[in-house]
Coordinates of C-alpha atoms in Angstrom, one line a residue:
M1 CA -14.4 -2.1 14.6
R2 CA -11.0 -2.3 16.2
Y3 CA -8.9 -4.1 13.7
I4 CA -10.6 -3.3 10.4
F5 CA -10.7 0.1 8.8
G6 CA -12.2 1.4 5.6
P7 CA -12.7 0.7 2.9
V8 CA -10.4 3.5 1.9
L9 CA -9.9 4.8 -1.7
S10 CA -6.5 3.8 -2.8
R11 CA -4.8 4.7 -6.1
R12 CA -3.1 1.3 -6.2
L13 CA -5.8 -0.8 -4.7
G14 CA -9.1 0.8 -5.5
L15 CA -11.5 0.3 -2.6
S16 CA -9.2 -1.3 0.0
M17 CA -10.5 -2.7 3.3
G18 CA -7.7 -2.5 5.7
V19 CA -6.7 -4.9 8.4
D20 CA -4.4 -3.6 11.2
L21 CA -2.6 -6.3 13.3
L22 CA -0.3 -4.0 15.4
P23 CA -0.3 -1.4 18.1
L24 CA 0.7 2.1 16.8
K25 CA 3.5 2.2 15.9
T26 CA 5.2 -1.2 15.9
C27 CA 7.7 -1.6 13.1
S28 CA 11.1 -3.1 12.1
M29 CA 12.0 0.3 10.6
D30 CA 11.7 4.0 11.5
C31 CA 11.5 5.5 8.0
C32 CA 12.2 9.2 7.8
Y33 CA 9.4 9.7 5.4
C34 CA 6.7 7.6 7.2
E35 CA 3.3 9.4 7.2
I36 CA 2.2 7.5 10.3
G37 CA 5.0 9.1 12.4
A38 CA 8.0 8.0 14.4
T39 CA 8.3 4.3 15.4
T40 CA 7.7 3.8 19.1
C41 CA 8.4 0.1 19.2
L42 CA 11.4 -0.7 16.9
T43 CA 11.6 -4.5 16.8
M44 CA 12.2 -7.5 14.6
K45 CA 10.4 -9.8 17.1
R46 CA 7.4 -11.6 15.8
D47 CA 4.6 -11.9 18.4
R48 CA 0.8 -12.2 18.7
Y49 CA 0.2 -8.5 19.0
V50 CA -3.6 -8.8 18.6
P51 CA -6.0 -11.8 19.2
E52 CA -6.4 -13.7 15.9
E53 CA -10.0 -14.7 16.8
A54 CA -11.1 -11.1 17.2
V55 CA -9.6 -10.1 13.8
I56 CA -11.2 -13.1 12.1
R57 CA -14.5 -12.2 13.6
E58 CA -14.2 -8.6 12.3
I59 CA -13.3 -9.8 8.8
S60 CA -16.4 -12.0 8.8
R61 CA -18.4 -8.9 9.5
V62 CA -17.3 -7.1 6.3
S63 CA -17.7 -10.1 4.1
D64 CA -20.9 -8.8 2.5
I65 CA -19.5 -5.3 1.9
D66 CA -18.2 -4.5 -1.7
F67 CA -14.5 -3.7 -1.9
D68 CA -11.6 -4.5 -4.2
Y69 CA -9.0 -5.9 -1.8
L70 CA -8.7 -6.9 1.8
T71 CA -5.3 -5.3 2.7
F72 CA -3.0 -6.1 5.6
A73 CA -1.4 -2.7 6.5
G74 CA -2.0 -0.1 9.1
S75 CA 0.0 0.9 12.2
G76 CA 3.3 -0.8 11.5
E77 CA 4.9 -3.9 9.7
P78 CA 2.1 -6.5 9.4
T79 CA 4.6 -9.4 9.0
L80 CA 5.6 -8.9 12.7
H81 CA 2.4 -10.4 13.7
S82 CA 3.1 -14.1 14.1
G83 CA -0.5 -15.2 13.3
L84 CA -0.5 -13.5 9.9
G85 CA -0.7 -16.7 7.9
E86 CA -3.5 -18.0 10.1
I87 CA -5.6 -14.9 9.6
I88 CA -5.0 -14.9 5.8
R89 CA -6.1 -18.5 5.7
A90 CA -9.3 -17.8 7.6
A91 CA -10.0 -14.7 5.6
K92 CA -9.9 -16.7 2.4
K93 CA -12.7 -18.8 3.7
Q94 CA -14.8 -15.8 4.6
I95 CA -14.4 -13.4 1.7
D96 CA -14.3 -13.7 -2.1
R97 CA -12.1 -10.7 -2.7
P98 CA -8.3 -10.9 -3.3
I99 CA -6.0 -10.3 -0.3
A100 CA -3.0 -7.9 -0.4
V101 CA -0.1 -7.5 2.0
I102 CA 1.8 -4.2 2.2
T103 CA 5.2 -4.8 3.7
N104 CA 8.6 -3.1 4.1
S105 CA 10.2 -6.4 3.1
S106 CA 12.3 -6.7 6.2
L107 CA 11.0 -10.1 7.4
L108 CA 11.0 -11.7 4.0
I109 CA 14.5 -12.8 4.9
D110 CA 12.7 -15.5 6.9
R111 CA 11.4 -18.5 4.9
H112 CA 8.5 -19.1 7.3
V113 CA 7.4 -15.4 6.9
R114 CA 7.6 -15.8 3.1
E115 CA 5.4 -18.9 3.3
E116 CA 2.8 -17.0 5.4
V117 CA 2.8 -13.9 3.1
A118 CA 2.7 -16.2 0.0
K119 CA -0.9 -17.1 1.0
A120 CA -2.0 -13.6 -0.2
D121 CA -2.9 -12.8 -3.8
L122 CA -0.9 -9.6 -4.1
V123 CA 2.1 -8.4 -2.2
L124 CA 3.3 -4.8 -2.2
P125 CA 6.8 -4.8 -0.7
S126 CA 9.2 -1.8 -0.6
L127 CA 12.8 -1.3 -1.4
D128 CA 14.3 2.2 -0.8
A129 CA 18.0 1.4 -0.8
A130 CA 20.7 -0.7 -2.3
T131 CA 23.6 0.0 0.1
Q132 CA 23.7 -0.3 3.9
E133 CA 24.6 3.4 4.3
T134 CA 21.6 4.7 2.4
F135 CA 19.4 1.9 4.1
E136 CA 20.2 3.2 7.5
R137 CA 19.7 6.8 6.5
I138 CA 16.3 6.4 4.9
N139 CA 14.8 3.4 6.7
R140 CA 16.6 3.5 10.1
P141 CA 16.2 -0.3 10.6
A142 CA 16.2 -2.4 13.8
A143 CA 19.6 -3.6 14.8
G144 CA 21.1 -6.3 12.6
L145 CA 19.0 -5.7 9.5
R146 CA 21.2 -5.8 6.3
I147 CA 19.9 -4.5 3.0
E148 CA 21.7 -7.2 1.0
N149 CA 19.7 -9.8 3.0
I150 CA 16.4 -8.0 2.4
I151 CA 17.2 -7.9 -1.4
E152 CA 18.0 -11.6 -1.3
G153 CA 14.8 -12.3 0.6
L154 CA 12.8 -10.5 -2.1
R155 CA 14.5 -12.5 -4.8
A156 CA 13.7 -15.7 -2.9
F157 CA 10.0 -14.6 -2.4
R158 CA 9.7 -14.0 -6.1
S159 CA 10.8 -17.4 -6.9
E160 CA 8.4 -19.0 -4.4
F161 CA 5.3 -16.8 -4.9
G162 CA 2.9 -17.3 -7.8
G163 CA 0.9 -14.1 -7.3
E164 CA 1.7 -10.5 -8.2
I165 CA 4.4 -8.4 -6.6
W166 CA 4.2 -4.6 -6.9
L167 CA 7.5 -3.2 -5.6
E168 CA 7.3 0.4 -4.3
V169 CA 10.4 2.6 -4.3
M170 CA 10.1 5.8 -2.2
L171 CA 12.5 8.5 -3.4
V172 CA 13.6 11.3 -0.9
R173 CA 15.6 14.4 -1.8
D174 CA 19.2 14.3 -0.6
V175 CA 18.6 10.9 1.1
N176 CA 18.5 8.2 -1.6
E177 CA 17.8 9.7 -5.0
V178 CA 21.5 9.5 -6.0
D179 CA 21.4 5.8 -5.4
A180 CA 18.6 5.4 -8.0
P181 CA 20.6 3.4 -10.5
M182 CA 21.7 0.8 -7.9
I183 CA 18.1 0.5 -6.6
A184 CA 16.9 0.1 -10.1
R185 CA 19.3 -2.7 -10.8
A186 CA 18.3 -4.5 -7.6
A187 CA 14.6 -4.0 -8.4
E188 CA 15.1 -5.5 -11.9
E189 CA 16.9 -8.6 -10.3
I190 CA 13.9 -9.1 -8.1
E191 CA 11.6 -9.3 -11.2
P192 CA 8.4 -7.8 -9.7
D193 CA 5.3 -7.5 -11.8
R194 CA 5.4 -3.7 -11.3
I195 CA 7.8 -1.2 -10.1
Q196 CA 6.0 1.8 -8.5
L197 CA 8.0 5.0 -7.8
N198 CA 6.8 7.3 -5.1
T199 CA 8.0 10.4 -3.3
V200 CA 7.0 12.3 -0.1
V201 CA 3.6 13.7 -0.6
R202 CA 2.0 13.5 2.9
P203 CA 3.4 15.0 6.2
P204 CA 6.5 12.8 7.0
A205 CA 7.9 11.7 10.3
E206 CA 11.0 13.9 9.7
P207 CA 11.3 17.2 7.7
V208 CA 12.4 15.5 4.5
L209 CA 11.7 16.7 1.0
P210 CA 10.1 15.2 -2.1
L211 CA 11.4 15.1 -5.6
R212 CA 9.8 17.5 -8.1
R213 CA 7.5 16.2 -10.7
D214 CA 10.1 16.6 -13.5
E215 CA 12.7 14.8 -11.3
M216 CA 10.3 11.9 -10.8
L217 CA 9.6 11.7 -14.5
S218 CA 13.4 11.6 -15.2
M219 CA 13.5 8.5 -12.9
L220 CA 11.5 6.6 -15.5
R221 CA 14.6 6.6 -17.6
I222 CA 16.5 4.8 -14.8
F223 CA 13.7 2.5 -13.6
R224 CA 12.7 1.0 -17.0
G225 CA 9.0 0.0 -17.2
A226 CA 8.2 1.7 -13.8
E227 CA 5.1 3.7 -13.1
L228 CA 4.7 6.8 -10.9
I229 CA 2.2 6.7 -8.1
P230 CA 2.5 9.9 -5.9
D231 CA -0.6 11.9 -5.6
W232 CA 0.9 15.3 -6.3
D233 CA -0.7 15.1 -9.7
W234 CA -4.1 14.4 -8.2
S235 CA -6.5 17.0 -9.5
V236 CA -9.9 16.8 -11.1
P237 CA -9.9 18.1 -14.7
E238 CA -12.0 21.2 -15.5
G239 CA -15.5 20.1 -16.3
V240 CA -15.2 16.6 -14.8
E241 CA -15.9 17.7 -11.2
G242 CA -19.1 19.4 -12.4
R243 CA -20.1 16.3 -14.3
I244 CA -19.4 14.0 -11.2
A245 CA -21.4 16.4 -9.0
E246 CA -24.3 16.3 -11.3
L247 CA -24.2 12.4 -11.5
L248 CA -24.0 12.1 -7.7
R249 CA -27.1 14.0 -7.0
E250 CA -28.4 10.5 -6.6
P251 CA -26.2 8.0 -4.7
M252 CA -23.9 5.9 -7.0
T253 CA -21.3 3.2 -6.6
L254 CA -18.0 3.5 -8.1
E255 CA -18.9 1.1 -10.8
D256 CA -22.1 3.2 -11.6
L257 CA -20.1 6.4 -11.8
Q258 CA -17.5 4.8 -14.0
R259 CA -20.2 3.5 -16.4
E260 CA -22.2 6.8 -16.5
S261 CA -19.2 9.1 -16.8
G262 CA -17.1 7.0 -19.1
L263 CA -14.0 7.3 -16.7
I264 CA -11.7 4.4 -16.4
Y265 CA -11.8 2.8 -13.0
E266 CA -8.4 4.2 -11.8
D267 CA -9.5 7.8 -12.6
A268 CA -12.9 7.2 -11.0
V269 CA -11.1 6.1 -7.8
K270 CA -8.7 9.1 -8.0
Y271 CA -11.4 11.8 -8.5
M272 CA -13.6 10.3 -5.8
K273 CA -10.7 10.3 -3.3
I274 CA -9.9 14.0 -4.1
L275 CA -13.5 15.0 -3.7
E276 CA -14.1 13.0 -0.6
D277 CA -11.0 14.4 1.1
A278 CA -12.2 17.9 0.2
G279 CA -15.6 17.2 1.8
R280 CA -17.5 17.6 -1.5
I281 CA -18.9 14.1 -1.5
S282 CA -20.0 11.7 1.2
R283 CA -20.4 7.9 1.4
S284 CA -22.9 5.4 2.8
I285 CA -23.2 1.7 2.8
R286 CA -26.5 0.0 1.7
D287 CA -27.0 -3.7 1.2
G288 CA -23.3 -4.2 1.3
K289 CA -22.5 -1.7 -1.4
I290 CA -20.7 1.6 -1.0
Y291 CA -22.5 4.6 -2.4
F292 CA -21.2 8.1 -3.0
Q293 CA -23.2 11.3 -3.2
T294 CA -22.7 15.0 -3.6
C295 CA -22.8 16.7 -0.2

């Protein structure tokens, strides 16, 4: 399919079925750490970048597949697509899974965009700066974007949206970590349901560096109640991999594996992602369910 990808194993969202509404890479920012690469179309212009009818048809084709979230993300900033609200409305009629939107928060300054995004069940915005200088250094925004307006847009969205907000903060060495106290204050004022701290763990657009694990742990003293989400701590404990390999001699769903192994769901997702990326397990779809098996 052209606009649907996955489902992918996601630490935050479990089995996430992605929806991509933009040509690569169309975005309102050109973040130095972006794993997709440099922005080729830097814009704040909302437009119909893909045909809504085709996207909706593809969503209907995955309605019988088992996944945790239908997630609007992909090749750029999904809120740039002016038909986002229309697609979310249609998707809710076709699938019975929650809908998530991953956004860089830039267009939440617009009330109409906030209304469209609010049709989702879960929104995962980002906030990497609290001053304009740092904002321009880390996010390299389209002309005219001001970080104070974005923070105000996030506050407004919190007051208007009844679903969950998981705010992500990306911390980059020598770029924004010194501003952590100011970002933390802004994040607290937004009042998200979760604050999730990340750092550079995948090849970035620019040669920027991550914070060490001990430095990230120290950030938890600044961002009170936050959680760490980078996957540098992703490893399968000794003995667990062998147990998983033994269980997966026969195909199993994630739920089957969780039940048989005694793992919590988040760890089952994490270990399966590690093993799949390493080529040690494979997946297949049967009767709408995703099965994993030892290679």
